[in-house]
Short mmCIF file of C-alpha atoms in Angstrom, two decimals:
data_model
loop_
_atom_site.label_atom_id
_atom_site.label_comp_id
_atom_site.label_asym_id
_atom_site.label_seq_id
_atom_site.Cartn_x
_atom_site.Cartn_y
_atom_site.Cartn_z
CA MET A 209 97.45 202.66 0.05
CA PRO A 210 97.72 206.36 -0.72
CA ALA A 211 94.39 208.18 -0.85
CA VAL A 212 94.72 208.96 -4.57
CA ILE A 213 95.16 205.29 -5.47
CA THR A 214 92.32 204.24 -3.18
CA ALA A 215 89.95 206.80 -4.67
CA ASN A 216 90.81 205.77 -8.23
CA LEU A 217 91.30 202.05 -7.62
CA PRO A 218 88.37 200.91 -9.85
CA VAL A 219 89.80 202.74 -12.87
CA PHE A 220 93.31 201.52 -12.04
CA LEU A 221 92.15 197.88 -12.20
CA ILE A 222 90.74 198.48 -15.70
CA ILE A 223 93.58 200.48 -17.22
CA LEU A 224 96.49 198.52 -15.68
CA PRO A 225 96.27 195.58 -18.15
CA LEU A 226 95.42 197.94 -21.02
CA ILE A 227 98.57 200.01 -20.40
CA ALA A 228 100.60 196.81 -20.20
CA ALA A 229 99.06 195.68 -23.51
CA PHE A 230 100.24 198.94 -25.07
CA ILE A 231 103.78 198.56 -23.68
CA LEU A 232 104.28 194.87 -24.36
CA PRO A 233 104.75 195.00 -28.19
CA THR A 234 107.70 197.34 -27.71
CA ILE A 235 109.56 194.54 -25.89
CA ALA A 236 108.40 191.72 -28.18
CA ARG A 237 111.93 190.31 -28.50
CA ARG A 238 112.62 190.34 -24.76
CA GLN A 239 110.75 187.24 -23.61
CA ARG A 240 111.92 187.32 -20.01
CA LEU A 241 110.98 190.99 -19.72
CA GLN A 242 107.52 190.26 -21.15
CA GLU A 243 106.96 187.48 -18.64
CA ASN A 244 108.10 189.64 -15.73
CA LEU A 245 105.75 192.43 -16.86
CA LEU A 246 102.86 189.97 -16.89
CA LEU A 247 103.70 188.77 -13.39
CA VAL A 248 103.80 192.38 -12.17
CA VAL A 249 100.38 193.03 -13.74
CA GLY A 250 98.98 189.83 -12.23
CA SER A 251 100.40 190.57 -8.77
CA LEU A 252 99.21 194.20 -8.74
CA GLY A 253 95.81 193.08 -10.01
CA LEU A 254 95.46 190.54 -7.20
CA LEU A 255 96.60 193.08 -4.61
CA GLY A 256 94.23 195.73 -5.98
CA ALA A 257 91.26 193.39 -6.23
CA GLY A 258 91.83 192.11 -2.70
CA TYR A 259 92.07 195.65 -1.35
CA LEU A 260 88.91 196.63 -3.25
CA VAL A 261 87.06 193.72 -1.64
CA TYR A 262 88.23 194.96 1.76
CA LEU A 263 87.07 198.51 1.00
CA VAL A 264 83.68 197.38 -0.28
CA MET A 265 83.01 195.09 2.68
CA HIS A 266 83.99 197.78 5.18
CA GLY A 267 82.41 200.75 3.43
CA GLY A 268 85.75 202.38 2.69
CA ILE A 269 85.02 203.42 -0.89
CA SER A 270 82.22 205.20 -2.71
CA SER A 271 79.76 202.87 -4.43
CA VAL A 272 79.75 205.03 -7.58
CA TYR A 273 82.77 206.29 -9.52
CA GLN A 274 81.97 209.05 -12.00
CA MET A 275 84.27 209.05 -15.01
CA GLY A 276 85.63 212.54 -15.65
CA GLY A 277 83.51 213.91 -12.80
CA TRP A 278 80.36 213.91 -14.96
CA PRO A 279 77.33 212.67 -13.00
CA ALA A 280 74.74 210.31 -14.50
CA PRO A 281 72.73 210.26 -16.68
CA TRP A 282 75.13 212.36 -18.80
CA GLY A 283 78.36 210.80 -17.60
CA ILE A 284 79.57 207.21 -17.41
CA GLU A 285 79.46 205.50 -14.03
CA LEU A 286 81.40 202.63 -12.55
CA GLN A 287 79.39 200.72 -9.94
CA VAL A 288 81.74 199.63 -7.16
CA ASP A 289 79.67 197.05 -5.30
CA ASN A 290 79.80 193.50 -3.97
CA LEU A 291 79.21 191.89 -7.36
CA ALA A 292 81.94 193.93 -9.08
CA SER A 293 84.54 193.34 -6.35
CA PHE A 294 83.62 189.65 -6.23
CA PHE A 295 84.21 189.12 -9.95
CA LEU A 296 87.37 191.23 -9.97
CA LEU A 297 88.77 189.00 -7.23
CA VAL A 298 87.91 185.89 -9.27
CA VAL A 299 89.65 187.34 -12.34
CA ALA A 300 92.76 188.22 -10.33
CA LEU A 301 92.96 184.76 -8.72
CA ILE A 302 92.92 183.05 -12.13
CA ILE A 303 95.17 185.44 -14.06
CA LEU A 304 98.23 185.12 -11.84
CA PRO A 305 98.60 181.30 -12.13
CA VAL A 306 97.85 181.47 -15.87
CA PHE A 307 100.72 183.95 -16.29
CA LEU A 308 102.95 181.69 -14.21
CA TYR A 309 102.02 178.69 -16.32
CA SER A 310 102.85 180.59 -19.52
CA ARG A 311 106.47 181.34 -18.55
CA ARG A 312 108.88 179.86 -21.12
CA ASN A 313 106.07 177.57 -22.22
CA MET A 314 104.26 179.24 -25.13
CA ALA A 315 106.51 179.40 -28.20
CA GLU A 316 105.74 175.81 -29.23
CA GLU A 317 101.97 176.26 -28.98
CA VAL A 318 101.70 179.58 -30.83
CA GLY A 319 104.60 179.13 -33.26
CA SER A 320 107.25 181.78 -32.52
CA ARG A 321 108.42 184.33 -29.94
CA GLU A 322 106.87 187.20 -31.91
CA LYS A 323 103.51 185.45 -31.82
CA VAL A 324 103.90 184.93 -28.07
CA ALA A 325 103.94 188.71 -27.60
CA ARG A 326 100.71 189.05 -29.59
CA PHE A 327 99.19 186.25 -27.54
CA TYR A 328 100.01 188.09 -24.30
CA VAL A 329 98.55 191.35 -25.68
CA LEU A 330 95.25 189.57 -26.36
CA ILE A 331 95.18 188.19 -22.82
CA LEU A 332 95.79 191.66 -21.36
CA LEU A 333 93.01 193.16 -23.49
CA LEU A 334 90.67 190.41 -22.29
CA ILE A 335 91.56 191.13 -18.64
CA GLY A 336 90.90 194.85 -19.08
CA ALA A 337 87.56 194.14 -20.76
CA LEU A 338 86.51 191.73 -18.00
CA ALA A 339 87.39 194.30 -15.32
CA GLY A 340 85.34 196.91 -17.17
CA MET A 341 82.40 194.51 -17.54
CA ALA A 342 82.44 193.92 -13.79
CA LEU A 343 82.42 197.63 -12.94
CA THR A 344 80.50 199.49 -15.65
CA ASN A 345 77.01 200.77 -14.92
CA ASP A 346 76.31 201.89 -18.50
CA LEU A 347 74.38 199.76 -21.01
CA PHE A 348 76.30 200.77 -24.11
CA ASN A 349 79.66 200.44 -22.40
CA VAL A 350 78.71 196.86 -21.58
CA TYR A 351 78.31 196.27 -25.31
CA VAL A 352 81.67 197.89 -26.11
CA LEU A 353 83.51 195.90 -23.46
CA VAL A 354 81.79 192.68 -24.51
CA GLU A 355 83.04 193.28 -28.06
CA VAL A 356 86.60 193.88 -26.85
CA ALA A 357 86.45 190.64 -24.87
CA THR A 358 84.97 188.72 -27.81
CA ILE A 359 87.57 189.91 -30.31
CA SER A 360 90.32 189.07 -27.82
CA CYS A 361 88.91 185.57 -27.33
CA VAL A 362 88.65 184.97 -31.07
CA GLY A 363 92.27 186.08 -31.44
CA LEU A 364 93.35 183.73 -28.64
CA VAL A 365 91.67 180.79 -30.36
CA SER A 366 93.28 181.64 -33.71
CA SER A 367 96.75 182.04 -32.16
CA ARG A 368 97.32 178.29 -31.83
CA ASN A 369 99.88 176.90 -34.27
CA HIS A 370 97.41 174.35 -35.63
CA PRO A 371 95.74 173.93 -39.05
CA LEU A 372 92.24 173.91 -37.53
CA SER A 373 92.68 177.05 -35.40
CA ALA A 374 91.51 179.44 -38.14
CA GLU A 375 88.39 177.35 -38.76
CA ALA A 376 87.50 177.20 -35.05
CA ALA A 377 88.14 180.93 -34.63
CA PHE A 378 86.03 181.80 -37.68
CA ARG A 379 83.10 179.71 -36.41
CA TYR A 380 83.45 181.41 -33.04
CA LEU A 381 83.55 184.84 -34.71
CA ILE A 382 80.41 184.25 -36.77
CA LEU A 383 78.33 183.00 -33.84
CA ALA A 384 79.72 185.62 -31.45
CA THR A 385 78.88 188.36 -33.97
CA PHE A 386 75.30 187.11 -34.12
CA GLY A 387 75.23 187.18 -30.31
CA SER A 388 76.57 190.74 -30.33
CA ALA A 389 73.80 191.82 -32.72
CA LEU A 390 71.19 190.38 -30.36
CA ILE A 391 72.77 192.13 -27.36
CA LEU A 392 72.85 195.45 -29.19
CA GLY A 393 69.21 194.94 -30.20
CA GLY A 394 68.23 194.29 -26.58
CA ILE A 395 70.06 197.41 -25.42
CA GLY A 396 68.36 199.38 -28.19
CA PHE A 397 64.90 198.25 -27.07
CA ILE A 398 65.65 199.27 -23.47
CA TYR A 399 66.97 202.66 -24.60
CA ILE A 400 63.92 203.28 -26.80
CA ILE A 401 61.41 202.72 -24.01
CA THR A 402 63.38 204.27 -21.13
CA GLY A 403 65.50 206.97 -22.79
CA HIS A 404 68.50 206.04 -20.62
CA LEU A 405 71.72 204.10 -20.94
CA ASN A 406 72.62 204.34 -17.25
CA MET A 407 71.46 201.13 -15.56
CA GLY A 408 70.04 202.86 -12.50
CA PHE A 409 68.01 205.41 -14.46
CA ALA A 410 66.89 202.77 -16.97
CA ALA A 411 65.67 200.54 -14.12
CA GLN A 412 63.65 203.38 -12.55
CA GLU A 413 61.99 204.19 -15.86
CA LEU A 414 61.36 200.56 -16.77
CA VAL A 415 59.31 200.03 -13.62
CA GLN A 416 57.01 202.83 -14.77
CA VAL A 417 56.61 201.96 -18.46
CA TRP A 418 56.82 198.18 -18.81
CA GLN A 419 53.06 197.70 -18.42
CA TYR A 420 52.42 199.87 -21.48
CA ARG A 421 54.93 198.03 -23.66
CA PRO A 422 55.31 194.52 -22.18
CA HIS A 423 56.07 192.94 -25.55
CA VAL A 424 58.97 195.33 -26.16
CA VAL A 425 60.40 194.58 -22.73
CA TRP A 426 60.01 190.85 -23.33
CA MET A 427 61.77 191.12 -26.67
CA ALA A 428 64.61 193.10 -25.09
CA LEU A 429 65.13 190.47 -22.38
CA ILE A 430 64.91 187.57 -24.85
CA PHE A 431 67.43 189.25 -27.15
CA LEU A 432 69.79 189.72 -24.20
CA LEU A 433 69.30 186.14 -23.01
CA ALA A 434 69.98 184.73 -26.47
CA GLY A 435 72.93 187.04 -27.15
CA PHE A 436 74.69 186.46 -23.86
CA GLY A 437 73.62 182.79 -24.02
CA ILE A 438 75.60 182.38 -27.24
CA LYS A 439 78.66 184.06 -25.77
CA ALA A 440 78.43 182.14 -22.48
CA ALA A 441 77.80 178.81 -24.30
CA LEU A 442 74.36 178.16 -22.83
CA PHE A 443 72.98 174.90 -24.20
CA PRO A 444 71.95 174.61 -27.07
CA LEU A 445 73.73 177.84 -28.10
CA HIS A 446 77.14 176.35 -27.37
CA LEU A 447 78.13 175.21 -30.87
CA TRP A 448 81.27 177.35 -31.02
CA LEU A 449 82.70 176.26 -27.67
CA PRO A 450 83.93 172.63 -28.06
CA ASP A 451 86.16 173.38 -31.06
CA ALA A 452 87.35 176.72 -29.67
CA HIS A 453 88.37 175.32 -26.28
CA PHE A 454 89.89 172.21 -27.85
CA ILE A 455 92.01 174.10 -30.40
CA ALA A 456 93.04 177.13 -28.31
CA PRO A 457 96.46 177.21 -26.59
CA THR A 458 96.26 175.78 -23.10
CA PRO A 459 96.31 179.11 -21.16
CA ALA A 460 93.67 180.46 -23.55
CA SER A 461 91.45 177.41 -22.94
CA ALA A 462 91.75 178.04 -19.20
CA LEU A 463 90.82 181.72 -19.62
CA LEU A 464 87.96 181.06 -22.03
CA SER A 465 86.35 178.50 -19.74
CA GLY A 466 87.38 179.97 -16.42
CA LEU A 467 86.80 183.69 -17.01
CA ALA A 468 85.48 184.79 -20.40
CA VAL A 469 82.14 182.98 -20.30
CA LYS A 470 81.73 184.13 -16.68
CA GLY A 471 82.20 187.77 -17.68
CA TYR A 472 79.29 187.50 -20.11
CA LEU A 473 77.17 185.95 -17.35
CA ILE A 474 77.98 188.80 -14.98
CA CYS A 475 76.77 191.26 -17.64
CA LEU A 476 73.57 189.25 -18.16
CA PHE A 477 72.88 189.19 -14.42
CA LYS A 478 73.32 192.95 -14.32
CA PHE A 479 70.76 193.42 -17.08
CA PHE A 480 68.28 190.96 -15.60
CA TYR A 481 68.52 191.86 -11.91
CA ARG A 482 69.74 195.45 -11.86
CA VAL A 483 67.76 196.82 -14.83
CA ALA A 484 64.73 194.53 -15.18
CA GLY A 485 64.52 193.22 -11.62
CA PRO A 486 63.27 189.89 -10.23
CA PHE A 487 59.60 190.90 -10.51
CA LEU A 488 59.77 191.47 -14.27
CA LEU A 489 61.78 188.29 -14.83
CA GLN A 490 59.03 186.28 -13.17
CA GLU A 491 56.17 188.28 -14.68
CA LEU A 492 57.51 187.71 -18.21
CA ALA A 493 58.53 184.06 -17.52
CA ILE A 494 62.20 184.71 -18.25
CA ASP A 495 63.11 182.75 -15.12
CA LYS A 496 61.37 179.64 -16.51
CA ILE A 497 63.32 179.88 -19.78
CA MET A 498 66.60 180.12 -17.84
CA LYS A 499 65.58 177.20 -15.65
CA TRP A 500 64.82 174.80 -18.50
CA ALA A 501 67.88 175.86 -20.48
CA GLY A 502 69.98 175.18 -17.38
CA LEU A 503 68.38 171.80 -16.70
CA LEU A 504 68.82 170.62 -20.28
CA GLY A 505 72.39 171.90 -20.35
CA ILE A 506 73.38 170.03 -17.19
CA VAL A 507 72.05 166.70 -18.42
CA LEU A 508 72.60 166.71 -22.18
CA ALA A 509 76.02 168.41 -22.20
CA SER A 510 77.21 165.96 -19.53
CA LEU A 511 76.06 163.04 -21.68
CA MET A 512 77.95 164.55 -24.61
CA ALA A 513 81.07 164.92 -22.43
CA ILE A 514 80.95 161.22 -21.51
CA ARG A 515 81.15 160.31 -25.20
CA GLN A 516 84.31 162.36 -25.87
CA ASP A 517 87.63 160.51 -25.95
CA GLU A 518 89.75 163.64 -26.54
CA LEU A 519 90.51 165.09 -23.12
CA LYS A 520 90.24 168.81 -23.87
CA ARG A 521 87.02 168.29 -25.82
CA ARG A 522 85.59 166.38 -22.85
CA LEU A 523 86.46 169.31 -20.61
CA ALA A 524 84.90 171.71 -23.13
CA PHE A 525 81.54 169.92 -23.04
CA SER A 526 81.89 169.87 -19.26
CA THR A 527 82.00 173.68 -19.34
CA VAL A 528 78.67 173.74 -21.19
CA ALA A 529 77.16 171.51 -18.50
CA GLN A 530 78.49 173.66 -15.66
CA ILE A 531 77.13 176.83 -17.29
CA GLY A 532 73.76 175.11 -16.94
CA TYR A 533 74.20 175.18 -13.15
CA LEU A 534 74.74 178.94 -13.23
CA PHE A 535 71.62 179.63 -15.30
CA LEU A 536 69.60 177.25 -13.15
CA GLY A 537 70.76 178.98 -9.97
CA ALA A 538 69.98 182.41 -11.41
CA SER A 539 66.42 181.26 -12.18
CA LEU A 540 65.65 180.28 -8.57
CA MET A 541 65.10 183.91 -7.51
CA ASN A 542 66.10 183.45 -3.88
CA THR A 543 69.12 184.41 -1.80
CA ARG A 544 70.62 180.98 -1.27
CA GLY A 545 70.16 180.03 -4.91
CA LEU A 546 71.78 183.20 -6.23
CA SER A 547 74.60 183.23 -3.67
CA GLY A 548 75.24 179.58 -4.58
CA THR A 549 75.34 180.63 -8.23
CA PHE A 550 78.00 183.25 -7.57
CA PHE A 551 80.09 180.98 -5.36
CA TYR A 552 79.85 178.19 -7.93
CA LEU A 553 80.92 180.68 -10.59
CA ALA A 554 84.11 181.38 -8.62
CA SER A 555 84.63 177.71 -7.83
CA HIS A 556 84.18 176.66 -11.45
CA ALA A 557 86.60 179.36 -12.62
CA VAL A 558 89.33 177.95 -10.38
CA ILE A 559 88.52 174.30 -11.02
CA LYS A 560 88.23 174.52 -14.80
CA SER A 561 91.44 176.56 -15.03
CA ALA A 562 93.21 173.82 -13.06
CA LEU A 563 91.69 171.10 -15.26
CA PHE A 564 92.63 172.75 -18.55
CA LEU A 565 96.14 173.67 -17.44
CA SER A 566 96.91 170.19 -16.08
CA ALA A 567 95.30 168.48 -19.08
CA GLY A 568 97.19 170.77 -21.45
CA MET A 569 100.46 169.91 -19.74
CA MET A 570 99.76 166.16 -20.05
CA ILE A 571 99.02 166.56 -23.75
CA SER A 572 102.05 168.79 -24.34
CA VAL A 573 104.50 166.44 -22.60
CA THR A 574 103.16 163.13 -23.93
CA GLY A 575 101.72 164.17 -27.29
CA LYS A 576 98.62 162.10 -26.41
CA LYS A 577 95.28 163.87 -26.78
CA LYS A 578 92.87 161.03 -25.98
CA VAL A 579 91.81 159.85 -22.55
CA SER A 580 92.37 156.24 -23.56
CA GLN A 581 96.02 157.00 -24.30
CA LEU A 582 96.85 158.46 -20.87
CA ALA A 583 96.98 155.21 -18.91
CA GLY A 584 99.56 155.33 -16.12
CA ILE A 585 100.24 159.06 -16.49
CA GLY A 586 99.84 159.44 -12.71
CA LYS A 587 103.10 157.58 -12.12
CA LYS A 588 105.00 159.66 -14.68
CA MET A 589 103.57 163.11 -13.86
CA PRO A 590 102.46 162.88 -10.19
CA VAL A 591 102.06 166.62 -9.49
CA THR A 592 100.13 167.36 -12.68
CA THR A 593 97.85 164.35 -12.23
CA ALA A 594 97.27 165.15 -8.55
CA VAL A 595 96.10 168.65 -9.50
CA PHE A 596 93.80 167.19 -12.16
CA THR A 597 92.40 164.77 -9.55
CA ILE A 598 91.78 167.50 -6.95
CA ALA A 599 90.05 169.66 -9.54
CA SER A 600 87.94 166.69 -10.65
CA LEU A 601 86.83 166.04 -7.07
CA GLY A 602 85.91 169.71 -6.80
CA LEU A 603 83.87 169.72 -10.00
CA VAL A 604 81.97 166.58 -9.01
CA GLY A 605 81.10 168.23 -5.70
CA VAL A 606 82.85 165.99 -3.19
CA PRO A 607 82.75 167.48 0.36
CA LEU A 608 85.81 169.50 1.45
CA PHE A 609 86.29 170.78 -2.11
CA SER A 610 84.98 174.06 -3.50
CA GLY A 611 82.39 172.59 -5.86
CA PHE A 612 80.52 171.04 -2.95
CA VAL A 613 79.83 174.41 -1.30
CA GLY A 614 78.42 175.93 -4.48
CA LYS A 615 76.26 172.91 -5.31
CA TRP A 616 75.05 172.68 -1.71
CA TYR A 617 73.74 176.24 -1.80
CA LEU A 618 72.20 175.67 -5.22
CA LEU A 619 70.47 172.60 -3.81
CA LEU A 620 69.21 174.57 -0.80
CA GLY A 621 68.00 177.33 -3.11
CA ALA A 622 66.06 174.81 -5.21
CA LEU A 623 64.48 173.32 -2.07
CA ASP A 624 63.62 176.82 -0.77
CA SER A 625 61.71 177.38 -4.03
CA GLY A 626 59.99 174.01 -3.76
CA ASP A 627 61.64 173.00 -7.05
CA PHE A 628 62.36 169.31 -6.50
CA LEU A 629 63.09 168.66 -10.19
CA SER A 630 65.96 171.16 -10.12
CA ALA A 631 67.26 169.63 -6.88
CA LEU A 632 67.23 166.20 -8.51
CA VAL A 633 69.05 167.44 -11.62
CA ILE A 634 71.71 169.17 -9.49
CA ILE A 635 72.47 165.81 -7.85
CA ALA A 636 72.24 163.91 -11.15
CA GLY A 637 74.64 166.39 -12.72
CA SER A 638 77.25 165.51 -10.11
CA VAL A 639 76.85 161.81 -10.88
CA LEU A 640 77.26 162.48 -14.61
CA CYS A 641 80.28 164.68 -13.88
CA ALA A 642 81.87 161.78 -12.02
CA ALA A 643 81.11 159.55 -15.02
CA TYR A 644 83.27 161.63 -17.37
CA LEU A 645 86.05 162.73 -15.00
CA PHE A 646 86.72 159.76 -12.73
CA PRO A 647 87.59 157.42 -15.65
CA VAL A 648 90.49 159.77 -16.44
CA VAL A 649 91.71 159.49 -12.84
CA ARG A 650 91.25 155.71 -12.85
CA LEU A 651 93.28 155.32 -16.05
CA ALA A 652 95.97 157.65 -14.73
CA TYR A 653 96.54 155.77 -11.47
CA PHE A 654 95.27 152.21 -11.84
CA GLU A 655 96.17 151.13 -15.37
CA PRO A 656 99.59 149.96 -16.61
CA ALA A 657 101.69 152.82 -17.95
CA GLU A 658 101.70 153.08 -21.73
CA ILE A 659 103.79 156.27 -21.77
CA LYS A 660 107.50 155.63 -21.41
CA GLU A 661 108.92 159.14 -21.15
CA ALA A 662 107.08 161.91 -19.33
CA GLN A 663 107.73 164.15 -16.35
CA ASP A 664 106.16 167.04 -14.50
CA PRO A 665 106.75 170.56 -15.89
CA GLY A 666 109.15 173.20 -14.60
CA ILE A 667 108.84 175.14 -11.36
CA PRO A 668 106.66 178.04 -12.68
CA GLN A 669 104.12 175.59 -14.11
CA LYS A 670 104.13 173.49 -10.93
CA LEU A 671 103.55 176.62 -8.83
CA ALA A 672 100.62 177.62 -11.04
CA LEU A 673 99.00 174.19 -10.82
CA VAL A 674 99.56 173.82 -7.07
CA PHE A 675 98.23 177.36 -6.47
CA LEU A 676 94.95 176.47 -8.19
CA ALA A 677 94.70 173.11 -6.42
CA VAL A 678 95.18 174.80 -3.05
CA LEU A 679 92.43 177.28 -3.93
CA VAL A 680 90.05 174.41 -4.72
CA VAL A 681 90.66 172.96 -1.26
CA LEU A 682 90.65 176.29 0.61
CA LEU A 683 87.35 177.37 -0.95
CA GLY A 684 85.88 174.03 0.11
CA VAL A 685 87.21 174.04 3.67
CA MET A 686 87.14 177.78 4.41
CA PRO A 687 84.70 179.45 1.97
CA GLY A 688 84.51 182.42 4.38
CA ILE A 689 85.08 185.72 2.60
CA VAL A 690 84.20 184.48 -0.89
CA LEU A 691 80.90 182.99 0.29
CA GLU A 692 80.05 186.12 2.28
CA LEU A 693 80.80 188.31 -0.72
CA ALA A 694 78.67 186.06 -2.94
CA ASN A 695 75.81 186.28 -0.43
CA ARG A 696 76.07 190.06 -0.26
CA ALA A 697 76.09 190.31 -4.06
CA ALA A 698 72.96 188.13 -4.19
CA LEU A 699 71.17 190.31 -1.62
CA ASP A 700 72.10 193.44 -3.58
CA LEU A 701 70.56 192.07 -6.78
CA LEU A 702 67.43 190.65 -5.16
CA THR A 703 66.65 193.76 -3.12
CA PRO A 704 64.66 196.36 -5.11
#
């Protein structure tokens, strides 16, 4: 790539979807042109994220990008490191198939072609916010970008042409606003005691002053944990998620579960590891709170998922359970545990996007929302059901699928810490996951067909589903670059 693009690549990845969001309303009546613009944005984003990963891993780009040339602590910094490039790659890998899936497939779900354009604008704003959340090294800019992402997500939930969409979006908005207030309070506490908004400067100062104001630091970290816990649907702060994911249009459900909640987790990890550091997390027992929240989430949310007969609601509770794995892994405080957390984050993003897109297609084609009504769907929609099955095997953690690699490293991390209870819950979580996903597969393939007319979707939707299914297998068989990048990101955060 030209030197100018390479030098400014981090900013390009943030502003590309934002510029597209500005342009898209001007072509609101040109559906094909809108869809082509989205594919261009998705393709350029994947190319740029992949090239950024290459540059980061080979030292070909500066680790700090100064906005406007103003150095910290006065200017705003973008931190171009392993964690940022890792999450940008995850975002790019999910966005492209979601855009493919949406082609000529959204008017029925959102109500009209004009509303489709608004729906796409919200997705583009969410992508730009997620890219900024991955790269920013400024505390207040994290808050601003989190708010942009939250408002976009609320808009995506409300965009469904359904009588309950406004109610689900309003509940989401109220709880997310409370979470935002807690996040802003946590940032305020850190700023008061350190005098800095730059993460690097705040971390240096916090090491010096925390002993004089330990209660303030503890309050700041608890506020951040609770605020981001609400937004990321950490059990029992997940009350908004089941209705939001169930009601939202299918691509929005995939993005909410696959990317949005992960963006909030990336921000939380930055605060906890980059600003506070592992020592303070252990000294103030924040790691124990994360551990028990994760353990309870894995078990109790899985039990709730088993009880759900509506397919998308079952997948929504599954997301709450899988978020528990990520908090549990982050609490282990060792390299294998944290690298397993990051790899599982990427794996879950791909798997849950595949599950929601395939489930949404089954529901759209058949009109059946309940698991018990989908008997024999495997014979009518073989490609869609095969993708759902592959993603289910990945989420359970069957070897040769991506979920196994992440859970294996989480298990090794728990054993490295001597935490046998966590290791047991990681295994039990896989059994419970099988208990709520495998019955869907059994009904689809081994029960008499109750659905008379159904068929697989068009070529763009098939390509999107197959792309995600192939990723689930590739990440399980050849984790390679993604696992190395996750390991490097973990080492960066754990090294003072």
